[in-house]
XYZ file of C-alpha atoms in Angstrom:
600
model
C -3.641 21.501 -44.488
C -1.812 18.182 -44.246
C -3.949 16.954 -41.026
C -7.311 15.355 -39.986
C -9.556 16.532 -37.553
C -12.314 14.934 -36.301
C -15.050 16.755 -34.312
C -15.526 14.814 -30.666
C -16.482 15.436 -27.234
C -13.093 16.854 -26.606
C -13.917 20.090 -28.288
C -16.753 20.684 -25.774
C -14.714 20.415 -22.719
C -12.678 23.160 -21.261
C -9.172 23.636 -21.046
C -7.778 20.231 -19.137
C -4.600 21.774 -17.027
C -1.447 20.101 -16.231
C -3.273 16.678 -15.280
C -3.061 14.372 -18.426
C -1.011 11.202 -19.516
C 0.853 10.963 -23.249
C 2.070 8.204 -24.549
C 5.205 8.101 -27.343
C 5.424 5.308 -29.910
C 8.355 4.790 -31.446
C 10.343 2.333 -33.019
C 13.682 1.122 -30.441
C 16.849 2.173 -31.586
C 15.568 5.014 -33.345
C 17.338 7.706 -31.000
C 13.665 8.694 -29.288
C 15.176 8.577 -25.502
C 16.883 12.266 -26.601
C 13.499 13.474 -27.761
C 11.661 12.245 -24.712
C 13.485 13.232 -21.867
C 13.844 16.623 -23.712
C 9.811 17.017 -23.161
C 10.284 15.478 -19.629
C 12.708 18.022 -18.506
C 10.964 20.849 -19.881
C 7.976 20.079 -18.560
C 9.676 19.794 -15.355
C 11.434 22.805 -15.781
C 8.032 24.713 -16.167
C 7.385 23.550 -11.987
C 5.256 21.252 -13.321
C 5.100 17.714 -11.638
C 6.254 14.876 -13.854
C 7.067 11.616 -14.304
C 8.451 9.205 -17.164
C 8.223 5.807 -17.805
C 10.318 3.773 -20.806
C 8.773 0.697 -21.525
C 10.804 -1.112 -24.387
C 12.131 -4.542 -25.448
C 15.537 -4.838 -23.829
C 17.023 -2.238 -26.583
C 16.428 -4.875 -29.480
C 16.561 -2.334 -32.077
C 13.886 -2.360 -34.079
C 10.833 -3.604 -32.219
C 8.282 -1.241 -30.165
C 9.013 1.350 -27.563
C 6.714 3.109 -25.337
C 7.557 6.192 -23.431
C 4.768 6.968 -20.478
C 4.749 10.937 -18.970
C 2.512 11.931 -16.593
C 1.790 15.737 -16.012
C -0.139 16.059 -12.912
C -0.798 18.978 -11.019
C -1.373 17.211 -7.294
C 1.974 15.503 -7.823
C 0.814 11.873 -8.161
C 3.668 10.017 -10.612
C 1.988 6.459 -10.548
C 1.636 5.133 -14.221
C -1.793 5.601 -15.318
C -3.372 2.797 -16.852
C -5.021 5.539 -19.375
C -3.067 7.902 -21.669
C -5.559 11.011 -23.263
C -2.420 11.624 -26.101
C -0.654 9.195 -27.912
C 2.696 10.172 -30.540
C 2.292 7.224 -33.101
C 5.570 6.738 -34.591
C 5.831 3.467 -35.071
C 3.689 2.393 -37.618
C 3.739 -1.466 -36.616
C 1.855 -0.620 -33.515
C -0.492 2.319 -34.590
C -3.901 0.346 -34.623
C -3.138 -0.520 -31.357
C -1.965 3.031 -29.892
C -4.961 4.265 -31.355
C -7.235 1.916 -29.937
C -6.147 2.349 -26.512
C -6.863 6.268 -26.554
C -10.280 6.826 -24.647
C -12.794 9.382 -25.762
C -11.738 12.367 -26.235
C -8.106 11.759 -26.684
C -5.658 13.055 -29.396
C -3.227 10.999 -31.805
C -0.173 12.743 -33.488
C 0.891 10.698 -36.284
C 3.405 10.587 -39.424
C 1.375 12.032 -42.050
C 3.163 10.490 -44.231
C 1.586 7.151 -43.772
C -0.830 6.180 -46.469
C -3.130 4.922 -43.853
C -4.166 5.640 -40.110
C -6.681 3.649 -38.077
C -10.530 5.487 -38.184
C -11.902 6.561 -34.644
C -14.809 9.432 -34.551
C -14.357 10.522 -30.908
C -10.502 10.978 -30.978
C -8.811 14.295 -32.672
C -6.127 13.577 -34.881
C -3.212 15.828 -36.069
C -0.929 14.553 -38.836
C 2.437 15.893 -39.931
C 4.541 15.505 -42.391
C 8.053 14.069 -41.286
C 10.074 13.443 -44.158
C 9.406 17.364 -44.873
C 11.962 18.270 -42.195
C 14.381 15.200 -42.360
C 14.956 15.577 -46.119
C 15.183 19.849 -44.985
C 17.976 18.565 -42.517
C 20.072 16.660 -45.323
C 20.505 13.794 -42.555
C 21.563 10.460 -43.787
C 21.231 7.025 -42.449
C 20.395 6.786 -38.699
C 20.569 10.084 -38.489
C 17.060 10.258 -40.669
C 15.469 8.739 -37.437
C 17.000 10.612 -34.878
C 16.081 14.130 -36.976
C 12.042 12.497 -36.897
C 11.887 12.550 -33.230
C 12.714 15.974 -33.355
C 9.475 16.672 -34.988
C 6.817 15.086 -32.398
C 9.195 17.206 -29.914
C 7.786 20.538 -32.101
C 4.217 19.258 -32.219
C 3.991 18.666 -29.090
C 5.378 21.825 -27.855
C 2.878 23.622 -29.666
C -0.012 21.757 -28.965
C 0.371 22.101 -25.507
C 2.111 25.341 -24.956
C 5.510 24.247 -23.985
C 7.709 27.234 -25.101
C 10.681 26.134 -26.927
C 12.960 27.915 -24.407
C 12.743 25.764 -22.451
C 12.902 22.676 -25.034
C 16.378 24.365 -25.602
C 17.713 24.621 -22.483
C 16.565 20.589 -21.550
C 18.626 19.786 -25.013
C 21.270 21.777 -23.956
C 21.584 19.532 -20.956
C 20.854 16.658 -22.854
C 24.189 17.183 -24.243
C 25.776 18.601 -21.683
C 26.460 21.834 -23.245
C 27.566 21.411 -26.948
C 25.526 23.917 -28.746
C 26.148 22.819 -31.983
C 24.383 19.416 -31.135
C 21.459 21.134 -29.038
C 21.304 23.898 -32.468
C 20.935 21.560 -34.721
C 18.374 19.370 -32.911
C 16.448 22.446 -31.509
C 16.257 23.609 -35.270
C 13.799 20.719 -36.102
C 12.118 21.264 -32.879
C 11.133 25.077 -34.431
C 10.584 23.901 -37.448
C 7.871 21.378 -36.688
C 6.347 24.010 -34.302
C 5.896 26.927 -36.926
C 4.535 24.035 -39.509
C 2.040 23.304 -36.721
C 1.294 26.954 -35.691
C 0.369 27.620 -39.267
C -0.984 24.181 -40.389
C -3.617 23.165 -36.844
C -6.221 24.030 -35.855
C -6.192 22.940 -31.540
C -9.555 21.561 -30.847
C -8.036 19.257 -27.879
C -8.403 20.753 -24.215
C -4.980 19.266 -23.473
C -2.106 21.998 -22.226
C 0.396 22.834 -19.370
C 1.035 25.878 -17.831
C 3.741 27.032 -15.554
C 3.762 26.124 -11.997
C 6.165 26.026 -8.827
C 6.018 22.993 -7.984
C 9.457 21.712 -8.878
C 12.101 24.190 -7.479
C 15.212 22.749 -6.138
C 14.105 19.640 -7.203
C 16.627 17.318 -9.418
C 15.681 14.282 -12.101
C 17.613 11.479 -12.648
C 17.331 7.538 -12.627
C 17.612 5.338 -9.548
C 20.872 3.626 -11.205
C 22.596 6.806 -11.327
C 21.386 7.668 -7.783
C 22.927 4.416 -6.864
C 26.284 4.739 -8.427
C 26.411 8.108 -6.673
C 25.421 6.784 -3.277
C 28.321 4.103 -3.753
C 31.093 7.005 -4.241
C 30.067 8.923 -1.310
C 30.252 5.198 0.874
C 33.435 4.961 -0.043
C 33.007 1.906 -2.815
C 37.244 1.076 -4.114
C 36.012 -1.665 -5.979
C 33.233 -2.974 -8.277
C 32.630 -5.695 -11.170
C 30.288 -6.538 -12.785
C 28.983 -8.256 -16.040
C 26.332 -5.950 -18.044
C 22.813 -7.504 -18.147
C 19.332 -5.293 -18.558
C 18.327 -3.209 -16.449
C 21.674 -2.984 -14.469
C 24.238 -1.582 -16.812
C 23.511 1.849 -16.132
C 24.812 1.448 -12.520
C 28.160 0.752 -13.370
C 28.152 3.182 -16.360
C 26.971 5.802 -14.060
C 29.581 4.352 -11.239
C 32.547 4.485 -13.712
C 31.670 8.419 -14.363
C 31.404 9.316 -11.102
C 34.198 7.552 -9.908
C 36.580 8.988 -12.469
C 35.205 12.754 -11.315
C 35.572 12.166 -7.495
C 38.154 9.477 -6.643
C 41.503 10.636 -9.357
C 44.136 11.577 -7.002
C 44.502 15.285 -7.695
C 48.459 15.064 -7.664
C 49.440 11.888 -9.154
C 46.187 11.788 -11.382
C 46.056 8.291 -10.787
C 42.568 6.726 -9.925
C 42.062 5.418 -5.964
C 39.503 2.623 -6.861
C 38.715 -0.324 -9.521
C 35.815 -1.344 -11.640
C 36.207 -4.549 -13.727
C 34.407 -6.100 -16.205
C 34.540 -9.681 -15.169
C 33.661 -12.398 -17.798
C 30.314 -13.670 -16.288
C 28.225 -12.923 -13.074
C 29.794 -15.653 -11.612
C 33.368 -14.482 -12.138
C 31.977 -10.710 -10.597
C 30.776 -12.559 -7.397
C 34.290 -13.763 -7.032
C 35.977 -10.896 -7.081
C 34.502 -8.231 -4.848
C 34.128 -11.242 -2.662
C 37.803 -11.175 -2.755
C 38.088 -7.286 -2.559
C 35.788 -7.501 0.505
C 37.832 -9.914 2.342
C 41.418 -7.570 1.367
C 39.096 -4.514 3.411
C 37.451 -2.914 0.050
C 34.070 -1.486 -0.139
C 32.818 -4.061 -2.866
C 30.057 -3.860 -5.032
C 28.344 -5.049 -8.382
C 25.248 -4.815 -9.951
C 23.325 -7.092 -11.640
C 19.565 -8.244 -12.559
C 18.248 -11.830 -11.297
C 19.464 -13.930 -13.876
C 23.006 -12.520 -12.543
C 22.194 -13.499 -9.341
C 21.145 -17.164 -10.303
C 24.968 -17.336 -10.934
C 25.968 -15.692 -8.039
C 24.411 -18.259 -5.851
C 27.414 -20.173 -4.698
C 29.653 -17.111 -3.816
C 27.146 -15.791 -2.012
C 27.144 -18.456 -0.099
C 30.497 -18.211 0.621
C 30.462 -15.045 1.644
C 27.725 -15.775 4.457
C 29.203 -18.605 5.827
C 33.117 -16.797 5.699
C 31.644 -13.634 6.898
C 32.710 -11.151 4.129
C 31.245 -8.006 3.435
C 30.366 -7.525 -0.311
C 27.394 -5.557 -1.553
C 25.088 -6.592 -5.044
C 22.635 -3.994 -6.428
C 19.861 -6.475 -7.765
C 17.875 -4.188 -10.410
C 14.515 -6.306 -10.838
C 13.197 -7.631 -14.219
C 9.884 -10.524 -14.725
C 12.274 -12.787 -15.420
C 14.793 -14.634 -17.786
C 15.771 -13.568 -21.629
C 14.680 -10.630 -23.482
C 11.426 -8.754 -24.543
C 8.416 -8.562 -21.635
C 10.524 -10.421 -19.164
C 13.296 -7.824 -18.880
C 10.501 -5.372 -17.247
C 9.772 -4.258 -14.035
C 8.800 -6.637 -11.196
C 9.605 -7.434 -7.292
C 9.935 -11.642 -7.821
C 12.949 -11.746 -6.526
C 12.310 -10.931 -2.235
C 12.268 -14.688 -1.771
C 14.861 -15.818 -3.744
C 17.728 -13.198 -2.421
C 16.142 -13.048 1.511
C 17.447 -17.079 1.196
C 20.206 -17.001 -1.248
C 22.923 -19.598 -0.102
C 23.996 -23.415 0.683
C 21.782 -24.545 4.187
C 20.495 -22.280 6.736
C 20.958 -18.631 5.188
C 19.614 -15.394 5.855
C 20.718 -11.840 3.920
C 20.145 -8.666 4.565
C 17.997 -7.236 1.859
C 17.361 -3.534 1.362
C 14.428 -2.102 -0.615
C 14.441 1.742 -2.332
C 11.479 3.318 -3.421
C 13.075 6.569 -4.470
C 16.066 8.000 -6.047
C 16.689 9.454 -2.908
C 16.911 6.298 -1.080
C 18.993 4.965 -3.786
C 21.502 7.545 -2.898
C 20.691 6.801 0.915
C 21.184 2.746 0.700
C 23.950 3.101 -2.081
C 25.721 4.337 1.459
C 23.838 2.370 3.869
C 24.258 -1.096 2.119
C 28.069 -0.862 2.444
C 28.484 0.492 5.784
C 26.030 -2.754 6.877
C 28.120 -5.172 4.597
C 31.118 -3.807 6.914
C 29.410 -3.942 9.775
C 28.090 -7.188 9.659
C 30.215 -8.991 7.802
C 27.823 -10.258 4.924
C 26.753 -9.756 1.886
C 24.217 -7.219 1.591
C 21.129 -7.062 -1.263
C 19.602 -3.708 -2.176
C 16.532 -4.765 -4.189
C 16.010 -1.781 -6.699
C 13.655 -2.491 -9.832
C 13.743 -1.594 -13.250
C 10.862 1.403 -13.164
C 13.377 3.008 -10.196
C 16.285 2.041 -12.097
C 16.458 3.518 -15.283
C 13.403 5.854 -15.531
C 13.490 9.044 -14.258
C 12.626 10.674 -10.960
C 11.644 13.924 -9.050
C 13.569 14.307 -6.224
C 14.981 16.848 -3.300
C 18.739 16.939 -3.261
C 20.441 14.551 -1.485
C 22.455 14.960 1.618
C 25.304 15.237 1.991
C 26.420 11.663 4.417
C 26.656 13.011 8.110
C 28.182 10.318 9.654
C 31.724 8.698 8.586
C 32.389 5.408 7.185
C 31.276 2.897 9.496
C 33.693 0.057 9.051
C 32.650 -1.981 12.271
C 34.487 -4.222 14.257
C 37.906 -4.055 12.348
C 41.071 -4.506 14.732
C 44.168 -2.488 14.596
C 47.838 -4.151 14.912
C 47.728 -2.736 18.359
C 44.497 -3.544 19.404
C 44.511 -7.543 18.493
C 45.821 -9.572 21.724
C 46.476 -13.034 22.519
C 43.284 -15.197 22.619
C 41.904 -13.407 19.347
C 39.433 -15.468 17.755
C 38.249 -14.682 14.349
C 35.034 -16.107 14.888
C 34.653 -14.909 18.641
C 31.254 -13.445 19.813
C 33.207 -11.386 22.329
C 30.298 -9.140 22.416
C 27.127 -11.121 22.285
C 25.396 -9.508 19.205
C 26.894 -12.390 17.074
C 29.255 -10.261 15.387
C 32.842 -11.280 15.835
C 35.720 -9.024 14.975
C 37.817 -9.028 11.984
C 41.231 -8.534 11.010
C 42.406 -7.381 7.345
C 45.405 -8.227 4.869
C 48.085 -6.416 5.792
C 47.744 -6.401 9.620
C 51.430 -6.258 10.989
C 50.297 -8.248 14.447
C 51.663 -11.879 13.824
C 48.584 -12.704 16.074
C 46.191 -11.225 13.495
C 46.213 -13.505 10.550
C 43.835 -16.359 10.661
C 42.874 -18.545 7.753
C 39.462 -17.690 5.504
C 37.271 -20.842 4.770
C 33.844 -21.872 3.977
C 34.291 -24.829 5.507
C 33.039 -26.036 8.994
C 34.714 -23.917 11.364
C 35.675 -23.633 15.325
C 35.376 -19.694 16.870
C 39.542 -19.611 16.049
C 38.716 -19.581 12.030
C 40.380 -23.545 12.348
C 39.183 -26.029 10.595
C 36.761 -28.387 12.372
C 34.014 -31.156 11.598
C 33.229 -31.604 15.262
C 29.537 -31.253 15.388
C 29.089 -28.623 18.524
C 31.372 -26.643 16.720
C 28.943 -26.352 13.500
C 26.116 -25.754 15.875
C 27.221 -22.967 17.889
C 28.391 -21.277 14.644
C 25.440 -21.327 13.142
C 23.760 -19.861 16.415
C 25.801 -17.291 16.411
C 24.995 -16.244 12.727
C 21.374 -16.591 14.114
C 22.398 -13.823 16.942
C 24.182 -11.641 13.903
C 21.186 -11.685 12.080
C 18.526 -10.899 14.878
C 20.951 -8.361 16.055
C 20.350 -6.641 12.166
C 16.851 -5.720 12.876
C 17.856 -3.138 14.800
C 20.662 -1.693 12.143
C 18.588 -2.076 9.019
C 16.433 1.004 7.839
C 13.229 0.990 10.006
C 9.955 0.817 7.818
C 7.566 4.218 7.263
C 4.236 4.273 8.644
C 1.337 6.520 7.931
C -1.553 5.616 10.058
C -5.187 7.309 9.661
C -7.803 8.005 12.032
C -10.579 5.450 12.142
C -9.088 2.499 9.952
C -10.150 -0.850 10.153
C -7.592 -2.244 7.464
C -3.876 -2.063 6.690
C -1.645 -1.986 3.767
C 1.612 -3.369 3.440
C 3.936 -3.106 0.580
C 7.611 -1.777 -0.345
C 9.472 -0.698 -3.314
C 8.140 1.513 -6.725
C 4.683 0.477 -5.822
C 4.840 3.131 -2.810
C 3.375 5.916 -5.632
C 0.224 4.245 -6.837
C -0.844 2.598 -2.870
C -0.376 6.783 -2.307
C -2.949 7.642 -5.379
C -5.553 4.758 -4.060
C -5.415 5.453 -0.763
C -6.310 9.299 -1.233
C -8.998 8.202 -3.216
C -10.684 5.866 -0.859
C -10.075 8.296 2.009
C -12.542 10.679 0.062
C -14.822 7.915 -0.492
C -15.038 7.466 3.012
C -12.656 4.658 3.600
C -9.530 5.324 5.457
C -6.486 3.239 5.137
C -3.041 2.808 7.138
C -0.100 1.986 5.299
C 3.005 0.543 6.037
C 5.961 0.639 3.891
C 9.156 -2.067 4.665
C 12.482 -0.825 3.479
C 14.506 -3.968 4.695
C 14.797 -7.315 5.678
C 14.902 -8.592 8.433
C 11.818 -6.960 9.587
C 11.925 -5.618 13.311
C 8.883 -5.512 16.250
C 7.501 -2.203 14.160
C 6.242 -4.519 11.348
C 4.131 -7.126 14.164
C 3.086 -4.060 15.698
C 0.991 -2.395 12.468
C -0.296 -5.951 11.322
C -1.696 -6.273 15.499
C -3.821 -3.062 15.230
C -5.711 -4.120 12.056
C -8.432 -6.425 11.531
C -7.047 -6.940 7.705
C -3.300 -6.358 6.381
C -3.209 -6.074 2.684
C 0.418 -6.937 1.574
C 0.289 -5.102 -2.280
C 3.309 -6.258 -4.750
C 4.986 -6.759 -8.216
C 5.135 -10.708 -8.145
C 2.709 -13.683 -8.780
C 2.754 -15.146 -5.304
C 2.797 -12.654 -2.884
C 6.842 -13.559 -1.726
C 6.292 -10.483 1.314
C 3.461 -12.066 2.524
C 4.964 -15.541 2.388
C 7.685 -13.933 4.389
C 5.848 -12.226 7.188
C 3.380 -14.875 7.383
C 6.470 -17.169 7.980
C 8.287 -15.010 10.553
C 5.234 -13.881 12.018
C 3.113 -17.057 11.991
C 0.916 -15.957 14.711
C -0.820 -12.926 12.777
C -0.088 -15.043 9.316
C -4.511 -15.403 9.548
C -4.423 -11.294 9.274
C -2.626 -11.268 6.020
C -3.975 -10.955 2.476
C -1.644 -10.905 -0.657
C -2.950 -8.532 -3.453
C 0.054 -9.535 -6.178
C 0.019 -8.812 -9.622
C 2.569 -8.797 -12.171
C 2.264 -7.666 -15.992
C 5.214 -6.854 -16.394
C 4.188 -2.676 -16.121
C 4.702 -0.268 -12.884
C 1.409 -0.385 -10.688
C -1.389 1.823 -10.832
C -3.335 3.545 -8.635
C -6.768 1.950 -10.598
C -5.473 -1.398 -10.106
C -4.637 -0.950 -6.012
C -7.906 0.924 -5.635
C -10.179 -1.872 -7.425
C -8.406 -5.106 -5.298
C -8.669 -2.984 -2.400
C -12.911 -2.570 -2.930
């Protein structure tokens, strides 16, 4: 029958609904992404809540891939530390994929392997690949793209997805050519008669259609990003491509060229560059931001080690730029380029002396959308560089979301002064209003009294230069008042408080989904919890508040040292004794097991 079954306690369970994890091992560069995201969708296109997770070597072709979904029929979309299927199609890392199934749980493999690993209490269902890529006539790559195709039929059948709907999320895939979606959908139904007429299903494992998704989108947090940028009104970006960033631009490039080509000269009303390093990027929508652009780029933290000295600049000058830092562990390639929150610290500070940026911090596509906006009316506004802190498991995995709506306010460009409205006595650096905030001028300003001269150097409130002492002091008082007066401006944080609880929980970012999971299941344990979730820095009275009603503040996060609590504990030094860091950092998106266990 070309397949091995093995009786196990999986058989003697009923039907397990739309609340399972399945795992997809493949081999990176192999094509699988097309496969995968053609389950997602469908799966999501049967109203079923889903979510998918790429974990893979910085696209090193050739080495191990892993592709997490979660089906879950409460709507949790938290990696789960435990996957009950795994797709072993990479036979480098089958022993292992096999080994981490639990009881119960079912491996699809290539039967064409001469060898599998041996476990009694998981079901196993081989087929035979090089059947339907040698039926296909593909050549070369092509070979490996036409074997993904297969686990795409398999899976379908073993879990009742109907292959309408595989059709239609290939169809989408490729945005519409049928003779691409034909061609791949043809494997699909061929590997899911073979399996009809080959298995036997003694798994519980299946879906079923719910109505839980309608009006609901997918996409990644880079693309929501790029999108929120074109409805801000970004003219200008560069950037230089690094992991787990590049999509932003891509995705920023497309949109741009859809929504911003002048309809009657056909000629585009922005610019994205390429520059030659990070550094070099920096530079330039520094520049752009000091001409009156909306600026942006996007890069990872190794980008932003480069960035350093422009940034700076830009504090100290007061010009408006805005960098999209999409998280990573660390430096290089392999397990350092995934997800992780290590760099709080290291942008909150970013600069030359006594600095302090505005950092925001997404835990949705949605808010990627929302902050893609918000980060570059605040750049404007407060004339600074502006962080958003995304992460790689927001960034280019992707998420359930409602629409997103439409901006309702305009541009807010801030304290920019007309020709007419400059007068004698104009100070660049004035704080004529006593937030800190001085007003600007642009290029191009046809006052003569406008133009003053841009400079990192020490400073008097007239933009001259000056090395008198007072001077450097009351400037950097007044960048003091600028930033205090941000506390207000910056997205407040979300707070869900419960009856009767006796300890807190702080965190922000992608690890918003499994604090959610935990914290329902220690409420029905008996042990209610309050969370708190920051979206921004600097944080504002709401944040001293929570910590002050709780005997215990747990402050959960994707880093080694606990960099939120270091914060808080430094700005709020008088409730630092209340504040317990729970950080851990593998490199993988939290799960709800892991916040549930450090919180007992």
């Amino acid at each position: 029958m070309g397949d091995r079954e093995t009786a196990s306690s999986a058989q003697l369970r009923a039907d397990v609904l739309n609340n399972f994890s399945m795992v997809v091992a493949t081999v990176n560069g192999t094509g699988s992404q097309t496969a995968n995201l053609a389950i997602l969708r469908a799966l999501f296109k049967m109203g079923i809540p889903v979510n998918g997770k790429n974990i893979f070597p910085s696209n090193i072709e050739g080495l191990p891939t892993w592709y997490h979904i979660r089906v879950s029929r409460d709507g949790y979309i938290a990696r789960r530390e435990t996957s009950e299927i795994v797709v072993a199609f990479n036979q480098a890392t089958a022993y292992q994929d096999v080994q981490n199934l639990p009881p119960g749980g079912v491996c699809i493999y290539n039967g064409d392997w001469r060898d599998m690993p041996q476990r009694d209490d998981v079901t196993f269902y081989a087929i035979p690949v090089k059947k339907f890529v040698t039926a296909t006539g593909a050549k070369g790559k092509l070979r490996a793209y036409v074997a993904n195709m297969v686990y795409v039929g398999a899976l379908a059948f073993l879990l009742d997805i109907p292959l309408k709907q595989i059709d239609e999320a290939l169809d989408h895939h490729f945005k519409g050519k049928r003779k691409l979606a034909a061609s791949n959908m043809g494997v699909v139904q061929a590997a899911f008669e073979w399996a009809a007429a080959n298995w036997t299903k003694t798994d519980p494992y299946r879906v079923t259609p719910m109505d839980e998704t309608a009006g609901k989108i997918v996409m990644t947090g880079n693309e929501a990003a790029a999108l929120g940028f074109v409805f801000g009104g970004v003219t200008f970006a560069a950037w230089y491509p690094i992991t787990p960033s590049t999509s932003v631009i891509d995705s920023l490039n497309a949109y741009l060229k859809q929504f911003r080509t002048d309809p009657e000269t056909g000629k585009a009303t922005y610019a994205v560059v390429q520059a030659e390093d990070e550094l070099a990027a920096a530079g330039m929508i520094l520049g752009a931001g000091w001409a009156g652009a909306r600026a942006v780029t996007a890069t990872s933290g190794p980008g932003i080690s480069l960035m350093a000295e422009f940034v700076g600049l830009g504090y100290f000058a007061e010009v408006p730029a805005v960098f999209w830092n999409v998280q990573r562990v660390g430096p290089s390639t392999g397990l350092p380029t995934r997800t992780g929150q290590g760099d709080l610290i290291f942008t909150y500070y970013l600069g030359h002396g006594d600095t302090k940026n505005v950092v925001l911090l997404p835990s949705s596509i949605k808010e990627c959308f929302e902050f893609g906006v918000t980060s570059l009316d605040l750049a404007d506004e407060l004339q600074t560089p502006v962080f958003v802190l995304s992460d790689l498991d927001l960034g280019m995995n992707n998420w359930m979301s409602e629409p997103f709506e439409y901006p309702a306010e305009p541009i807010k460009r801030g304290k920019v002064l007309s020709a007419e409205e400059v007068v004698k006595g104009y100070g660049r650096y004035k704080d004529t209003d006593g937030d800190g905030i001085p007003y600007r001028t642009i290029p191009g300003n046809t006052n003569p009294l406008a133009a003053w001269f841009a400079r990192g150097t020490g400073h008097n409130e007239m933009a001259v230069y000056s090395e008198n002492p007072q001077d450097w002091e009351r400037n950097m008082a007044r960048l003091a008042r600028k930033f205090d007066t941000a506390r207000e401006m910056v997205p407040a944080p979300i707070v869900d408080e419960m009856d009767d609880a006796n300890i807190g929980i702080i965190a922000y970012g992608t690890t918003e989904y499994a604090i959610e999971e935990a914290r329902d299941r220690l409420a029905a344990d008996g042990v209610p919890t309050s969370f708190m979730r920051i979206r921004a820095l600097p944080i504002n009275d709401d944040v001293a508040d929570f910590i002050g009603r709780y005997e215990r503040i747990y402050v959960i996060e994707l880093n080694r040292d606990g960099q939120m609590r270091t914060i808080l504990a430094s700005e709020l030094p008088e409730l630092a004794t209340k504040l317990i860091s729970l950080a851990h950092l593998d490199g993988l998106p939290l799960t709800a097991r892991w916040v549930e266990e450090a919180l007992r």
